[in-house]
Amino acid sequence: MNKRVLVTGGLGYIGSHTVVELLQSGYNVVIADDLSNSKEFILDRIEMITKQRPVFYCIDLCEADAVKNLFDKEHSFDVIIHFAAFKAVGESVVQPLKYFQNNLVSLLNLLRCMDGHCINFVFSSSATVYGEPQELPLKETTPLSKALSAYGSTKQMGEEILEKVAAAGKVQVISLRYFNPVGAHSSALIGELPLGTPNNLLPFVAQTAMGKQKQLTVYGDDYDTPDGTCIRDYIHVVDLARAHVVSCNRQVEKNNQSAYEVFNIGTGKGLSVMEVIKTFEKENQLKLNYIVGRRRSGDAASVYADVEKAHTVLQWKAEKDIVDMVKDAWRWESALQLQAVEK
Ligand code: WQD
């Protein structure tokens, strides 16, 4: 096949899983990553899984000259998948400029420099673009509310920029709106490496089970949901990675129906925080130390996707369920502990 894909943020959590799936589907991969929230040993792990070692550029996409150099050296790509971005929602509320600067400048640099080198672009978007949900399940046509964080704003703005650039006939874009990515590769060789104390539920659960965190706090059990805890649409990171391969195939085969397309990537099934905790305990045969605390500000009671468009148009469907997610998350956390890879 020999189609070439540039994966920015390719050593990060979702990026590394996508690189593995791309390589296993016959794509050649070039990675650009500044290692700001990833580790270089992930490249070795990718090689261990796939027996292939992608070319790696350690560059900051906010430096236009570095991006130009990359395109001068590599000439052309069939697709660019753009993951590289800051993603800590809470931090973005405290340091909004850091997020606008990094996430928007890197996107603009890529779009300017890719001209003449690539026409297909897959954007790492997020369910966070919906803001406070206006209807459930969330459809791609559901109106977007004001973003609740600067991080969310950068994803809304990113989509807006890409839609306009695509309409001008410069690029073909697929934006994938991820719901809650969790789990790890079944080999336990790659997974999420949270910087400091994790903010997201599954890494916090796994670290509590490992004893790295003393206690998990369930943020509120007085929501208007069946068990009172918040409902989210958790999606296995390998299923999510495969959605990117399907998107690349769609662009390479010119099957896209318009220059700008957007898809929800979730399972379509909402699970409560308590259901996740109970499943983690049951499947991994352990007890979690948790308490019920106050609500976390900015949390919506329920967020889950309508995945009909991804099924029928993109022809992608999640194959893994919450049992796979909690088992793989725990296997990865256990492997981290055993191998002490946190260099
Ligand atoms: C899930 C549920 C918490 C931690 C965020 C981003 C979103 C996307 C995914 C990137 C909520 C509860 C959590 C804890 C808890 N990221 N919780 N105790 O907030 O749905 O989404 O990550 O695009 O943009 O906003 O995910 O994992 O933080 O929380 O009770 O210690 O778990 O209240 O209901 P969230 P999360």
Coordinates of C-alpha atoms and ligand atoms in Angstrom, one line a residue:
M1 CA 0.0 0.0 0.0
N2 CA 2.8 2.4 1.1
K3 CA 0.5 5.3 1.9
R4 CA 2.2 7.7 4.3
V5 CA 0.6 9.3 7.3
L6 CA 2.0 12.1 9.5
V7 CA 0.8 11.6 13.1
T8 CA 1.4 14.7 15.3
G9 CA 1.4 13.8 19.0
G10 CA 2.1 10.2 17.9
L11 CA 3.8 9.2 21.1
G12 CA 0.9 10.4 23.3
Y13 CA -1.9 8.3 24.6
I14 CA -4.3 8.2 21.7
G15 CA -1.6 8.9 19.1
S16 CA 0.5 5.9 20.0
H17 CA -2.4 3.5 19.8
T18 CA -3.3 5.0 16.4
V19 CA 0.2 4.6 15.2
V20 CA 0.1 0.9 16.1
E21 CA -3.2 0.4 14.3
L22 CA -2.0 2.4 11.2
L23 CA 1.3 0.3 11.0
Q24 CA -0.7 -2.9 11.4
S25 CA -3.0 -1.8 8.5
G26 CA -0.1 -1.3 6.2
Y27 CA 0.5 2.5 6.4
N28 CA 3.9 4.1 6.7
V29 CA 4.0 6.5 9.6
V30 CA 6.0 9.6 10.5
I31 CA 5.6 10.9 14.0
A32 CA 6.0 14.5 15.2
D33 CA 5.9 15.0 18.9
D34 CA 7.6 17.4 21.3
L35 CA 7.5 15.0 24.3
S36 CA 5.7 17.6 26.4
N37 CA 3.2 14.9 27.6
S38 CA 4.8 11.7 26.3
K39 CA 8.0 9.7 26.6
E40 CA 10.4 8.6 23.9
F41 CA 10.4 4.9 25.1
I42 CA 6.9 4.6 23.6
L43 CA 8.7 4.5 20.3
D44 CA 10.4 1.3 21.4
R45 CA 7.1 -0.1 22.6
I46 CA 5.5 0.7 19.2
E47 CA 8.4 -1.2 17.6
M48 CA 7.9 -4.1 20.0
I49 CA 4.2 -4.5 19.1
T50 CA 4.5 -3.9 15.3
K51 CA 8.1 -4.8 14.5
Q52 CA 8.3 -1.4 12.7
R53 CA 9.9 1.8 13.9
P54 CA 8.4 5.0 12.6
V55 CA 10.5 8.0 11.7
F56 CA 10.3 10.4 14.7
Y57 CA 10.8 14.2 14.7
C58 CA 11.0 15.7 18.2
I59 CA 9.6 19.1 17.2
D60 CA 7.2 21.8 18.6
L61 CA 4.6 22.5 16.1
C62 CA 4.3 26.1 17.4
E63 CA 7.7 26.7 15.7
A64 CA 6.8 27.3 12.1
D65 CA 10.4 26.8 10.8
A66 CA 10.5 23.3 12.4
V67 CA 7.2 22.4 10.7
K68 CA 8.5 23.8 7.4
N69 CA 11.7 21.7 7.7
L70 CA 9.7 18.6 8.3
F71 CA 7.7 19.1 5.2
D72 CA 10.8 19.9 3.2
K73 CA 12.4 16.7 4.3
E74 CA 9.5 14.4 4.0
H75 CA 7.9 16.0 0.9
S76 CA 4.4 14.6 1.0
F77 CA 1.9 12.7 3.0
D78 CA -1.4 11.0 2.1
V79 CA -3.0 12.0 5.4
I80 CA -2.1 14.1 8.5
I81 CA -3.7 13.1 11.8
H82 CA -3.3 15.9 14.2
F83 CA -3.4 14.9 17.9
A84 CA -0.7 17.2 19.3
A85 CA -2.4 19.5 21.8
F86 CA -2.6 20.3 25.5
K87 CA -5.6 18.5 27.0
A88 CA -5.9 19.2 30.7
V89 CA -9.3 20.7 31.1
G90 CA -8.8 22.1 34.6
E91 CA -5.4 23.6 33.8
S92 CA -6.9 25.3 30.7
V93 CA -9.4 27.2 33.0
V94 CA -6.5 28.6 35.1
Q95 CA -4.1 29.1 32.2
P96 CA -6.3 29.8 29.1
L97 CA -3.6 31.6 27.1
K98 CA -1.3 28.6 27.3
Y99 CA -4.0 26.6 25.6
F100 CA -5.0 29.2 23.0
Q101 CA -1.4 29.7 22.1
N102 CA -0.4 26.1 21.9
N103 CA -3.5 24.4 20.4
L104 CA -4.3 27.1 17.9
V105 CA -0.8 28.2 16.7
S106 CA 0.2 24.5 16.1
L107 CA -2.9 23.9 14.1
L108 CA -2.4 27.1 12.0
N109 CA 1.3 26.3 11.4
L110 CA 0.4 22.8 10.2
L111 CA -2.3 24.1 7.9
R112 CA 0.0 26.7 6.4
C113 CA 3.0 24.4 5.9
M114 CA 1.1 21.4 4.6
D115 CA -0.1 23.4 1.6
G116 CA 1.4 21.5 -1.4
H117 CA 2.4 18.6 0.7
C118 CA -0.9 17.0 1.8
I119 CA -4.6 17.5 1.3
N120 CA -6.1 15.1 3.8
F121 CA -6.5 16.0 7.5
V122 CA -8.0 14.2 10.4
F123 CA -8.6 16.3 13.5
S124 CA -8.6 15.2 17.1
S125 CA -11.8 16.8 18.3
S126 CA -13.8 16.1 21.4
A127 CA -17.3 15.7 22.8
T128 CA -16.3 18.8 24.9
V129 CA -17.3 20.9 21.8
Y130 CA -21.0 20.3 22.7
G131 CA -20.6 22.2 26.0
E132 CA -23.7 21.6 28.3
P133 CA -25.6 19.0 26.2
Q134 CA -28.7 20.5 24.5
E135 CA -30.1 17.0 23.8
L136 CA -29.3 13.4 24.5
P137 CA -27.9 11.4 22.9
L138 CA -25.6 14.0 21.3
K139 CA -25.8 14.1 17.5
E140 CA -23.3 15.7 15.2
T141 CA -26.2 18.1 14.3
T142 CA -26.9 19.0 18.0
P143 CA -26.1 22.8 18.4
L144 CA -22.9 23.5 20.2
S145 CA -23.2 25.4 23.5
K146 CA -20.5 27.7 24.8
A147 CA -17.4 25.7 25.7
L148 CA -17.0 25.3 29.5
S149 CA -13.1 25.6 29.4
A150 CA -10.4 27.1 27.2
Y151 CA -9.5 23.6 26.2
G152 CA -13.1 23.1 24.9
S153 CA -12.9 26.5 23.1
T154 CA -9.7 25.4 21.3
K155 CA -11.5 22.3 20.0
Q156 CA -14.5 24.4 18.9
M157 CA -12.2 27.0 17.2
G158 CA -10.1 24.2 15.7
E159 CA -13.3 22.7 14.1
E160 CA -14.4 26.2 12.9
I161 CA -11.0 26.9 11.3
L162 CA -10.9 23.6 9.6
E163 CA -14.4 23.9 8.3
K164 CA -13.6 27.2 6.7
V165 CA -10.3 26.1 5.2
A166 CA -12.0 22.9 3.8
A167 CA -14.8 25.1 2.3
A168 CA -12.1 27.2 0.5
G169 CA -11.1 24.0 -1.3
K170 CA -7.6 23.6 0.3
V171 CA -8.1 20.4 2.3
Q172 CA -10.4 17.5 3.0
V173 CA -11.1 17.3 6.8
I174 CA -12.6 14.7 9.1
S175 CA -13.1 15.8 12.7
L176 CA -13.6 13.0 15.2
R177 CA -15.4 14.0 18.4
Y178 CA -14.1 11.6 21.0
F179 CA -16.2 10.9 24.0
N180 CA -14.3 9.4 27.0
P181 CA -11.2 7.5 25.8
V182 CA -10.0 4.8 28.3
G183 CA -8.2 1.5 28.5
A184 CA -4.9 0.5 26.9
H185 CA -3.4 -1.8 24.3
S186 CA -4.0 -5.4 25.2
S187 CA -0.2 -6.1 25.2
A188 CA 0.1 -3.6 28.1
L189 CA 3.1 -2.1 26.3
I190 CA 1.4 1.2 25.7
G191 CA -1.2 3.1 27.6
E192 CA -1.9 6.4 29.3
L193 CA 0.9 8.1 31.2
P194 CA -0.8 10.8 33.2
L195 CA 1.4 13.8 34.2
G196 CA 1.2 14.1 38.0
T197 CA -2.1 13.3 39.7
P198 CA -4.7 12.1 37.1
N199 CA -7.8 14.2 36.6
N200 CA -9.7 11.6 34.6
L201 CA -11.7 8.8 36.2
L202 CA -10.1 5.6 34.9
P203 CA -6.5 6.5 35.5
F204 CA -7.4 7.7 39.0
V205 CA -9.3 4.4 39.7
A206 CA -6.3 2.4 38.5
Q207 CA -3.8 4.4 40.5
T208 CA -6.0 4.0 43.6
A209 CA -6.2 0.3 43.1
M210 CA -2.3 0.3 42.8
G211 CA -2.0 2.3 46.0
K212 CA -0.4 5.3 44.2
Q213 CA -3.5 7.4 45.2
K214 CA -4.9 6.9 48.7
Q215 CA -8.6 7.4 47.9
L216 CA -10.9 8.0 45.0
T217 CA -13.6 10.6 45.3
V218 CA -16.8 10.1 43.4
Y219 CA -17.8 13.6 42.4
G220 CA -21.4 13.7 43.5
D221 CA -24.2 11.2 43.8
D222 CA -27.1 13.6 43.7
Y223 CA -27.4 14.0 39.9
D224 CA -30.6 13.3 38.1
T225 CA -29.4 9.9 36.9
P226 CA -30.6 6.4 38.0
D227 CA -27.9 5.9 40.7
G228 CA -27.2 9.7 41.2
T229 CA -23.7 9.6 39.7
C230 CA -22.7 11.1 36.3
I231 CA -23.1 9.2 33.1
R232 CA -20.4 9.2 30.4
D233 CA -19.8 7.4 27.1
Y234 CA -16.5 5.5 27.7
I235 CA -14.7 4.4 24.5
H236 CA -11.8 1.9 24.4
V237 CA -8.7 3.7 23.0
V238 CA -8.0 0.8 20.5
D239 CA -11.5 1.2 19.1
L240 CA -10.8 5.0 18.9
A241 CA -7.5 4.4 17.2
R242 CA -9.3 2.2 14.6
A243 CA -11.7 5.1 13.9
H244 CA -8.6 7.0 12.7
V245 CA -7.5 4.2 10.4
V246 CA -11.0 4.0 8.9
S247 CA -10.9 7.8 8.4
C248 CA -7.6 7.6 6.6
N249 CA -8.9 4.9 4.4
R250 CA -12.0 7.0 3.6
Q251 CA -9.8 10.0 2.6
V252 CA -7.3 8.0 0.6
E253 CA -10.1 6.2 -1.2
K254 CA -11.9 9.5 -1.7
N255 CA -15.1 8.2 -0.2
N256 CA -15.8 11.4 1.8
Q257 CA -19.1 13.0 0.9
S258 CA -18.0 16.6 1.6
A259 CA -14.7 18.5 2.2
Y260 CA -15.6 18.7 5.9
E261 CA -17.0 15.8 7.8
V262 CA -17.6 15.3 11.5
F263 CA -18.3 12.1 13.5
N264 CA -19.0 11.2 17.1
I265 CA -16.7 8.5 18.3
G266 CA -18.2 6.7 21.3
T267 CA -20.1 3.5 22.0
G268 CA -23.5 5.2 22.3
K269 CA -23.9 3.7 25.7
G270 CA -23.8 5.8 28.9
L271 CA -22.3 4.3 32.1
S272 CA -22.4 5.9 35.5
V273 CA -19.3 6.5 37.7
M274 CA -20.6 3.8 40.1
E275 CA -21.1 1.3 37.3
V276 CA -17.5 1.9 36.2
I277 CA -16.2 1.5 39.7
K278 CA -18.2 -1.7 40.3
T279 CA -17.1 -3.2 37.0
F280 CA -13.5 -2.4 37.7
E281 CA -13.7 -4.1 41.1
K282 CA -15.6 -7.2 39.8
E283 CA -13.5 -7.8 36.7
N284 CA -10.1 -7.2 38.4
Q285 CA -11.2 -8.9 41.7
L286 CA -10.2 -6.1 44.0
K287 CA -11.7 -3.5 46.3
L288 CA -11.3 0.2 45.6
N289 CA -11.0 2.7 48.4
Y290 CA -13.5 5.4 47.5
I291 CA -15.8 8.0 49.1
V292 CA -18.6 10.0 47.7
G293 CA -17.8 13.7 47.7
R294 CA -19.1 17.0 46.3
R295 CA -19.9 17.6 42.7
R296 CA -17.0 18.8 40.5
S297 CA -17.8 22.2 39.0
G298 CA -18.5 22.1 35.2
D299 CA -19.6 18.4 35.1
A300 CA -22.7 17.7 33.1
A301 CA -25.0 15.0 34.6
S302 CA -25.1 12.9 31.4
V303 CA -23.0 12.9 28.2
Y304 CA -23.3 10.2 25.6
A305 CA -23.2 9.9 21.8
D306 CA -25.5 9.1 19.0
V307 CA -23.2 6.9 16.9
E308 CA -25.5 6.3 14.0
K309 CA -23.5 8.5 11.6
A310 CA -20.2 6.8 12.5
H311 CA -21.9 3.4 11.9
T312 CA -23.7 4.1 8.6
V313 CA -21.4 6.8 7.0
L314 CA -17.9 6.1 8.4
Q315 CA -18.7 2.4 8.8
W316 CA -16.9 2.2 12.1
K317 CA -18.3 0.7 15.3
A318 CA -16.9 0.2 18.8
E319 CA -16.1 -3.5 19.4
K320 CA -14.9 -3.4 23.0
D321 CA -17.0 -3.0 26.0
I322 CA -16.5 -1.7 29.6
V323 CA -15.1 -5.1 30.7
D324 CA -12.3 -4.8 28.2
M325 CA -11.7 -1.2 29.2
V326 CA -11.4 -1.8 32.9
K327 CA -9.3 -5.0 32.4
D328 CA -6.9 -3.3 30.0
A329 CA -6.6 -0.2 32.2
W330 CA -5.6 -2.4 35.1
R331 CA -3.2 -4.6 33.1
W332 CA -1.4 -1.4 31.9
E333 CA -1.2 0.1 35.4
S334 CA 0.1 -3.2 36.7
A335 CA 2.7 -3.4 33.9
L336 CA 3.8 0.1 34.7
Q337 CA 4.4 -0.8 38.3
L338 CA 6.3 -4.0 37.4
Q339 CA 8.5 -2.5 34.8
A340 CA 9.0 0.8 36.5
V341 CA 9.0 2.5 33.1
E342 CA 8.3 6.0 34.4
K343 CA 11.7 7.2 33.3
Ligands
WQD1 C1 -15.6 11.2 34.1 C2 -16.7 11.1 35.2 C3 -16.5 12.9 36.9 C4 -12.5 11.7 38.4 C5 -12.9 14.9 30.2 C6 -12.8 16.1 29.4 C7 -13.2 15.8 28.0 C8 -12.5 14.6 27.4 C9 -12.5 13.4 28.4 C10 -10.6 15.3 26.1 C11 -17.2 12.5 35.6 C12 -16.2 11.5 37.5 C13 -13.7 11.8 37.7 C14 -12.6 11.4 39.8 C15 -15.0 11.2 39.6 N1 -11.1 14.9 27.2 N2 -14.9 11.5 38.3 N3 -13.8 11.1 40.3 O1 -14.9 15.2 32.6 O2 -16.2 13.5 31.3 O3 -14.3 14.5 30.3 O4 -12.1 13.9 29.7 O5 -11.1 15.7 25.1 O6 -13.1 16.9 27.2 O7 -13.6 17.1 29.9 O8 -13.9 12.9 32.1 O9 -12.7 11.2 33.3 O10 -12.6 13.6 34.2 O11 -14.7 12.2 34.4 O12 -16.1 10.9 40.2 O13 -11.6 11.4 40.5 O14 -16.0 10.7 36.4 O15 -17.2 13.7 37.7 O16 -18.6 12.3 35.9 P1 -14.9 14.1 31.7 P2 -13.4 12.5 33.5

